[in-house]
Amino acid sequence: MNYPNIQAEDLAVYEIIKREEQRQKEGIELIASENYVSRAVLEAMGSVLTNKYSEGYPGKRYYGGNEIIDQAESLAVERAKQLFEAEHVNVQPLSGSPANLAVYMALLNPGDKVLGFSLDQGGHLSHGHPLNFSGKLYTIIPYFAKKETEIIDMDEVEEIALREKPKMILAGFSAYSRNMDWKRFKEIADKVGAFTFADIAHAAGLIAGKQLENPVPYFDVVSTTTHKTLRGPRGAMIMCKEKFASVIDKSVFPGVQGGPHDHINAAKAVAYGEALKPSFQEYSKQVIKNAQKLASALQEKGYRIISGGTDNHLMLVDLFGSKQITGKEAEKCLEQVGISINKNMIPFDPRKPLDPSGIRLGTPALTTRGCKEADMQTVADLMDEALMNRADETKLASVKDKVKAFALKFPVPGIE
Ligand SMILES: *Cc1c(COP(=O)(O)O)cnc(C)c1O
């Protein structure tokens, strides 16, 4: 992409874009929630579809002039249905958190009980953080991973559900590396008469790419962001059974949002079109292979991976437990050499959220750039070299040069 008009008319913004392009090109991106969209997705986001107001849904709009916008939104909906075998899809949610707000508002009353994965073990803010709407408006009952295995124990989930009788069971994560037992969640929910809500924000791309099991056939409602493994524009969507279609649609608009972002919805259609191609299944498969290779390469160097490995695109590393380095120290050290990661709590973390024991790593972004298993070995070597020499500025400068040389071998889509 070139930006000749921004360059001519607004040098300040142009230079910011160019500096960020350079950062993305020269760095190793391991943040598990990030990815690089295609040029086609970028073009749709930059299109004149942004000029339109279209409150409502295709065929039932509160503004005129929407016959073409209707086609864009319907195309996104049809492709999403095909991708996830969904009965009904709403592509209007502006991002993951507002999508989840719309789901809670559609199915629950304030004060209702929700069973959700404990935040400090891998749940998301919108699954009950005390400062988030979810924690303020609803009674959140957490379930946990088992201490010995660091894997969710479904018998324990069932026990808690039978005891607490929640109105909704929420299954989903931002930092959990194991498969979710969707079917068992549904069986448990049926025993207590709870709604089932899956939030697949993180793994949606791997599900669309047919590498992980899909909860959509089992669950009442499934939300996802579109910008993580699914590799679309920043945004979200909600999928549900036909019988929830009307309450979900009303909850998104006019419940939570006003006009949809039509340029983003067109970009969602483009991304779903890409995800429907066989090459996206190859991509998803490689994401998981790369994550498993990165995990084993780190294990060989003595780093402890939570639960002993990964089934998906991400992993948590117990840095403090295995190397006496805190998550915060690691984030700072790795940032200095151009490796982006984030500090993260580990299950039963003895440390505090702002300086936890762990870091979270993910492979969706590097895999988009074309990295394979052998490259994951290099990434593990570079990370280890930086962390083991974190007090040595000269050494860190040389690791930074190596990171840059490595990263430049793998082009970022959309950057010259
Ligand atoms: C990322 C994420 C979200 C929120 O998405 P935003 O677009 O950042 O609001 C919601 N749920 C889960 C599980 C996530 O990982």
XYZ file of C-alpha atoms and ligand atoms in Angstrom:
431
model
C 0.000 0.000 0.000
C 1.136 3.522 -0.752
C -0.383 6.588 0.778
C 0.305 9.380 -1.727
C -2.649 11.494 -0.628
C -1.846 11.318 3.059
C 1.759 12.117 2.194
C 0.705 15.172 0.196
C -1.882 16.437 2.635
C -0.880 15.332 6.125
C 2.773 14.612 6.605
C 2.421 14.085 10.351
C 0.038 11.143 9.923
C 1.985 9.840 6.918
C 5.166 9.644 8.955
C 3.405 7.835 11.784
C 2.105 5.230 9.320
C 5.567 4.799 7.823
C 7.173 4.374 11.260
C 4.580 1.775 12.245
C 5.138 -0.044 8.930
C 8.816 -0.183 9.738
C 8.147 -1.486 13.265
C 5.891 -4.220 11.888
C 8.384 -5.168 9.151
C 11.453 -5.337 11.371
C 9.905 -6.987 14.409
C 8.867 -10.478 15.443
C 5.171 -10.435 16.340
C 4.205 -13.052 18.910
C 1.154 -11.387 20.465
C -1.425 -14.164 20.260
C -4.361 -11.863 19.438
C -2.662 -10.134 16.502
C -2.390 -10.902 12.820
C -1.730 -9.201 9.466
C -4.685 -8.698 7.120
C -4.377 -9.088 3.365
C -4.173 -6.189 0.949
C -7.703 -7.014 -0.169
C -9.012 -6.616 3.393
C -7.075 -3.342 3.736
C -8.575 -2.029 0.506
C -12.138 -2.828 1.599
C -11.526 -0.980 4.876
C -10.309 2.022 2.921
C -13.317 2.064 0.602
C -16.115 4.632 0.198
C -18.519 2.255 1.947
C -17.478 4.189 5.048
C -19.609 7.105 3.764
C -22.957 5.422 4.366
C -25.441 5.361 7.240
C -27.459 2.172 7.374
C -29.077 1.637 10.787
C -31.174 -1.513 10.674
C -30.641 -4.704 8.693
C -30.671 -5.599 4.966
C -34.129 -4.838 3.565
C -35.218 -2.980 6.766
C -33.126 0.192 7.034
C -33.883 3.523 8.665
C -32.032 5.375 5.890
C -32.454 5.388 2.120
C -29.849 4.497 -0.459
C -28.902 1.182 1.076
C -29.631 -1.278 -1.722
C -25.913 -1.814 -2.395
C -24.887 -1.753 1.265
C -27.522 -4.467 1.793
C -25.672 -6.631 -0.717
C -22.363 -6.143 1.110
C -23.807 -7.038 4.501
C -25.765 -10.004 3.139
C -22.646 -11.323 1.428
C -20.720 -11.183 4.726
C -23.601 -12.954 6.498
C -23.894 -15.698 3.862
C -20.152 -16.380 3.871
C -20.047 -16.483 7.683
C -22.946 -18.958 7.730
C -21.090 -21.193 5.333
C -17.801 -20.876 7.198
C -19.201 -21.792 10.615
C -22.365 -23.748 9.686
C -24.388 -21.090 11.499
C -28.179 -20.776 11.329
C -28.135 -17.016 11.888
C -25.338 -14.416 11.788
C -25.154 -10.771 12.812
C -22.006 -9.138 11.379
C -22.607 -5.674 12.801
C -20.832 -5.826 16.216
C -18.077 -3.221 16.244
C -15.703 -5.308 18.315
C -15.556 -8.304 20.633
C -16.538 -6.561 23.854
C -19.635 -4.807 22.414
C -20.624 -8.121 20.774
C -20.504 -9.800 24.166
C -22.459 -6.939 25.749
C -25.167 -7.514 23.133
C -25.261 -11.241 23.942
C -25.560 -10.692 27.711
C -28.277 -8.072 27.158
C -30.184 -10.394 24.839
C -30.238 -13.416 27.142
C -29.983 -12.129 30.719
C -31.344 -9.672 33.234
C -28.989 -7.704 35.491
C -27.985 -9.826 38.464
C -28.389 -13.148 36.650
C -25.772 -15.807 37.277
C -23.182 -16.598 34.607
C -20.658 -19.399 34.794
C -17.408 -18.295 33.107
C -13.730 -19.231 32.912
C -11.779 -17.448 35.630
C -10.125 -14.298 34.246
C -6.782 -14.888 35.920
C -6.650 -18.301 34.247
C -7.431 -17.289 30.689
C -10.932 -15.783 30.504
C -11.514 -12.348 28.935
C -12.358 -8.998 30.615
C -15.868 -9.270 29.193
C -16.291 -12.576 31.042
C -16.707 -10.887 34.404
C -13.912 -8.449 35.270
C -15.137 -6.293 38.180
C -14.502 -3.060 36.210
C -16.151 -4.401 33.032
C -19.933 -4.225 32.376
C -20.007 -8.020 32.737
C -18.667 -7.997 36.279
C -20.742 -4.954 37.261
C -24.096 -6.109 35.903
C -24.052 -9.873 36.363
C -23.200 -12.397 39.048
C -20.179 -14.207 37.707
C -19.349 -17.650 39.036
C -15.877 -18.699 37.887
C -14.660 -22.142 36.952
C -10.986 -22.974 37.005
C -8.311 -25.140 35.476
C -7.204 -28.044 37.632
C -4.081 -27.195 39.586
C -2.124 -30.368 38.741
C -2.902 -30.423 35.011
C -3.649 -26.727 34.304
C -6.492 -28.020 32.118
C -10.210 -27.254 32.653
C -11.820 -30.112 34.563
C -15.277 -30.674 33.066
C -16.456 -32.729 36.052
C -15.758 -29.726 38.236
C -17.594 -27.426 35.789
C -20.574 -29.768 36.070
C -20.400 -29.793 39.864
C -20.376 -25.973 40.017
C -23.199 -25.736 37.468
C -25.397 -28.176 39.405
C -24.748 -26.275 42.621
C -25.114 -22.710 41.273
C -27.788 -23.194 38.586
C -26.483 -20.380 36.312
C -28.728 -18.782 33.714
C -25.902 -18.932 31.161
C -22.691 -20.905 30.731
C -19.905 -19.054 28.956
C -17.081 -21.003 27.348
C -14.195 -19.137 25.785
C -10.727 -17.814 26.485
C -7.976 -15.354 25.698
C -5.121 -17.356 27.156
C -5.815 -21.095 27.229
C -3.930 -23.502 25.011
C -6.113 -26.603 25.201
C -9.184 -27.781 23.298
C -12.563 -26.871 24.728
C -15.043 -29.702 25.218
C -17.980 -27.892 23.589
C -20.250 -30.917 23.620
C -19.777 -31.480 27.336
C -20.479 -27.790 28.062
C -23.756 -28.160 26.182
C -24.680 -31.331 28.084
C -23.986 -29.623 31.413
C -26.006 -26.561 30.401
C -28.926 -28.768 29.398
C -28.903 -30.424 32.830
C -29.420 -27.063 34.564
C -31.445 -25.307 31.853
C -28.757 -22.703 31.111
C -28.115 -20.859 27.852
C -24.839 -21.772 26.149
C -22.589 -18.958 24.969
C -19.194 -19.585 23.373
C -16.761 -16.731 22.794
C -14.329 -17.985 20.135
C -12.566 -14.622 19.609
C -9.143 -16.239 19.766
C -9.495 -19.506 17.898
C -12.178 -18.600 15.308
C -9.714 -18.791 12.425
C -8.560 -22.262 13.453
C -12.194 -23.357 13.656
C -12.989 -21.802 10.274
C -9.837 -23.485 8.954
C -11.240 -26.826 10.149
C -8.388 -27.552 12.564
C -10.335 -27.188 15.824
C -13.810 -28.330 16.759
C -16.631 -25.891 16.030
C -19.038 -25.004 18.893
C -21.607 -23.387 16.570
C -23.601 -26.614 15.990
C -23.914 -27.175 19.759
C -24.211 -23.713 21.294
C -27.151 -21.308 21.460
C -24.956 -18.294 20.756
C -21.344 -17.888 19.628
C -19.487 -14.583 19.403
C -16.127 -13.914 17.827
C -13.832 -11.087 16.962
C -12.855 -10.979 13.306
C -9.303 -9.637 13.662
C -7.429 -12.390 15.510
C -6.809 -15.830 13.955
C -9.700 -15.152 11.550
C -7.459 -12.494 9.930
C -10.138 -9.980 9.045
C -10.695 -6.304 9.928
C -11.036 -5.190 13.562
C -14.582 -6.115 14.472
C -16.802 -8.961 15.612
C -19.879 -11.019 14.813
C -22.485 -13.082 16.612
C -23.759 -16.459 15.396
C -26.798 -18.145 16.884
C -29.575 -20.657 16.493
C -32.549 -19.377 14.500
C -34.709 -19.128 17.637
C -32.364 -16.466 19.094
C -32.035 -14.507 15.820
C -34.524 -11.809 16.668
C -33.386 -11.126 20.273
C -29.732 -11.037 19.197
C -30.398 -8.671 16.276
C -32.464 -6.317 18.442
C -29.823 -6.402 21.133
C -27.066 -5.362 18.690
C -29.244 -2.667 17.086
C -30.883 -0.691 18.631
C -29.834 -2.269 21.940
C -26.120 -1.558 21.996
C -25.138 0.120 18.717
C -26.292 2.661 16.184
C -25.200 2.488 12.556
C -23.003 -0.393 11.378
C -19.564 0.222 9.903
C -20.276 -0.809 6.322
C -16.692 -0.573 5.064
C -15.654 -2.948 7.863
C -18.511 -5.304 7.063
C -17.372 -5.409 3.424
C -13.866 -6.197 4.699
C -15.372 -8.990 6.815
C -16.923 -10.409 3.627
C -13.498 -10.312 1.963
C -11.825 -12.026 4.940
C -14.527 -14.726 5.103
C -14.068 -15.297 1.363
C -10.351 -15.833 2.024
C -11.106 -18.166 4.944
C -13.354 -20.298 2.733
C -10.421 -21.141 0.446
C -8.402 -24.364 0.961
C -5.276 -22.235 1.507
C -6.781 -20.969 4.767
C -7.004 -24.532 6.066
C -3.310 -24.908 5.254
C -2.629 -21.649 7.080
C -4.561 -22.791 10.173
C -2.757 -26.122 10.214
C 0.603 -24.347 10.013
C -0.354 -21.934 12.837
C -0.830 -24.911 15.165
C 2.290 -26.735 13.954
C 4.302 -23.571 14.545
C 2.866 -23.094 18.035
C 3.676 -26.688 18.954
C 7.209 -26.320 17.609
C 7.762 -23.026 19.458
C 6.509 -24.631 22.686
C 8.794 -27.660 22.377
C 11.806 -25.535 21.395
C 11.295 -23.431 24.543
C 10.785 -26.534 26.678
C 14.108 -27.900 25.457
C 15.709 -24.735 26.819
C 14.127 -25.270 30.220
C 11.084 -22.972 29.938
C 7.930 -24.384 31.493
C 4.886 -24.276 29.187
C 1.565 -24.198 31.052
C -0.267 -27.546 30.786
C 2.792 -28.976 29.012
C 1.982 -27.803 25.491
C -0.649 -26.430 23.145
C -3.497 -27.605 20.917
C -4.025 -24.198 19.309
C -2.188 -21.025 18.288
C -1.006 -19.883 21.711
C 0.866 -20.868 24.844
C 1.585 -19.506 28.288
C 5.139 -19.680 29.571
C 5.814 -19.841 33.319
C 8.916 -17.657 33.151
C 9.139 -16.893 36.832
C 8.671 -20.500 37.838
C 11.256 -21.849 35.411
C 13.729 -18.970 34.963
C 13.075 -16.501 37.809
C 12.251 -13.774 35.277
C 8.955 -11.918 35.729
C 6.480 -11.328 32.898
C 7.062 -7.590 33.102
C 10.847 -7.914 32.895
C 10.496 -10.269 29.936
C 8.088 -7.974 28.090
C 10.486 -5.052 28.468
C 13.592 -7.042 27.501
C 11.950 -8.583 24.435
C 10.473 -5.259 23.330
C 13.987 -3.845 23.382
C 15.093 -6.408 20.767
C 11.971 -6.091 18.598
C 10.067 -9.162 19.808
C 6.457 -8.341 20.769
C 4.833 -10.502 23.434
C 2.605 -9.749 26.401
C 2.983 -10.487 30.061
C 0.225 -12.722 31.377
C -1.011 -14.320 34.567
C -0.577 -18.084 34.715
C -3.129 -20.343 36.467
C -2.784 -20.032 40.263
C -0.206 -17.280 39.752
C 1.514 -16.368 43.016
C 2.371 -12.929 41.538
C 0.249 -9.841 40.737
C -1.456 -8.983 37.386
C 0.857 -6.019 36.652
C 3.971 -8.137 37.105
C 2.826 -11.736 36.683
C 4.829 -14.952 36.365
C 4.104 -15.565 32.731
C 4.074 -14.421 29.157
C 1.665 -15.364 26.385
C 2.957 -16.243 22.911
C 1.080 -16.908 19.691
C 1.944 -17.826 16.126
C -0.910 -16.456 13.903
C 1.032 -13.369 12.778
C 4.367 -15.041 11.998
C 2.553 -17.834 10.162
C 0.821 -15.255 7.939
C 4.306 -13.981 7.035
C 5.248 -17.478 5.886
C 7.208 -18.802 8.879
C 7.487 -22.578 9.292
C 8.686 -24.886 12.082
C 12.411 -24.307 11.441
C 11.800 -20.570 11.878
C 10.163 -21.241 15.255
C 13.453 -22.747 16.411
C 15.178 -19.489 15.415
C 12.531 -17.464 17.272
C 13.018 -19.557 20.425
C 16.807 -19.140 20.133
C 16.488 -15.356 19.766
C 14.078 -15.068 22.704
C 16.336 -17.136 24.909
C 19.422 -15.188 23.914
C 17.712 -11.890 24.789
C 16.267 -13.118 28.094
C 19.505 -14.718 29.247
C 21.426 -11.507 28.506
C 18.813 -9.026 29.671
C 21.304 -6.937 31.672
C 23.809 -6.712 28.800
C 22.993 -3.765 26.520
C 25.648 -4.650 23.930
C 24.378 -8.185 23.648
C 20.765 -6.972 23.388
C 21.748 -4.630 20.549
C 23.227 -7.552 18.642
C 20.096 -9.665 19.239
C 18.032 -6.756 17.909
C 20.068 -6.817 14.668
C 19.461 -10.545 14.350
C 15.730 -10.108 14.959
C 15.584 -7.477 12.239
C 17.547 -9.589 9.732
C 15.244 -12.537 10.445
C 12.014 -10.520 10.224
C 12.965 -8.838 6.934
C 13.047 -12.245 5.249
C 9.269 -12.526 5.736
C 7.187 -9.809 4.051
C 4.181 -8.284 5.802
C 1.103 -8.126 3.516
C 0.326 -4.530 2.632
C 3.803 -3.195 3.376
C 6.177 -2.544 0.475
C -10.113 -10.308 22.210
C -11.266 -10.883 22.927
C -12.464 -10.160 23.080
C -12.618 -8.684 22.837
O -12.356 -8.169 21.675
P -12.175 -6.591 21.448
O -12.372 -6.509 20.002
O -10.801 -6.280 21.925
O -13.214 -5.883 22.235
C -13.550 -10.822 23.628
N -13.461 -12.087 24.033
C -12.314 -12.788 23.945
C -12.294 -14.212 24.431
C -11.182 -12.208 23.402
O -10.045 -12.910 23.335
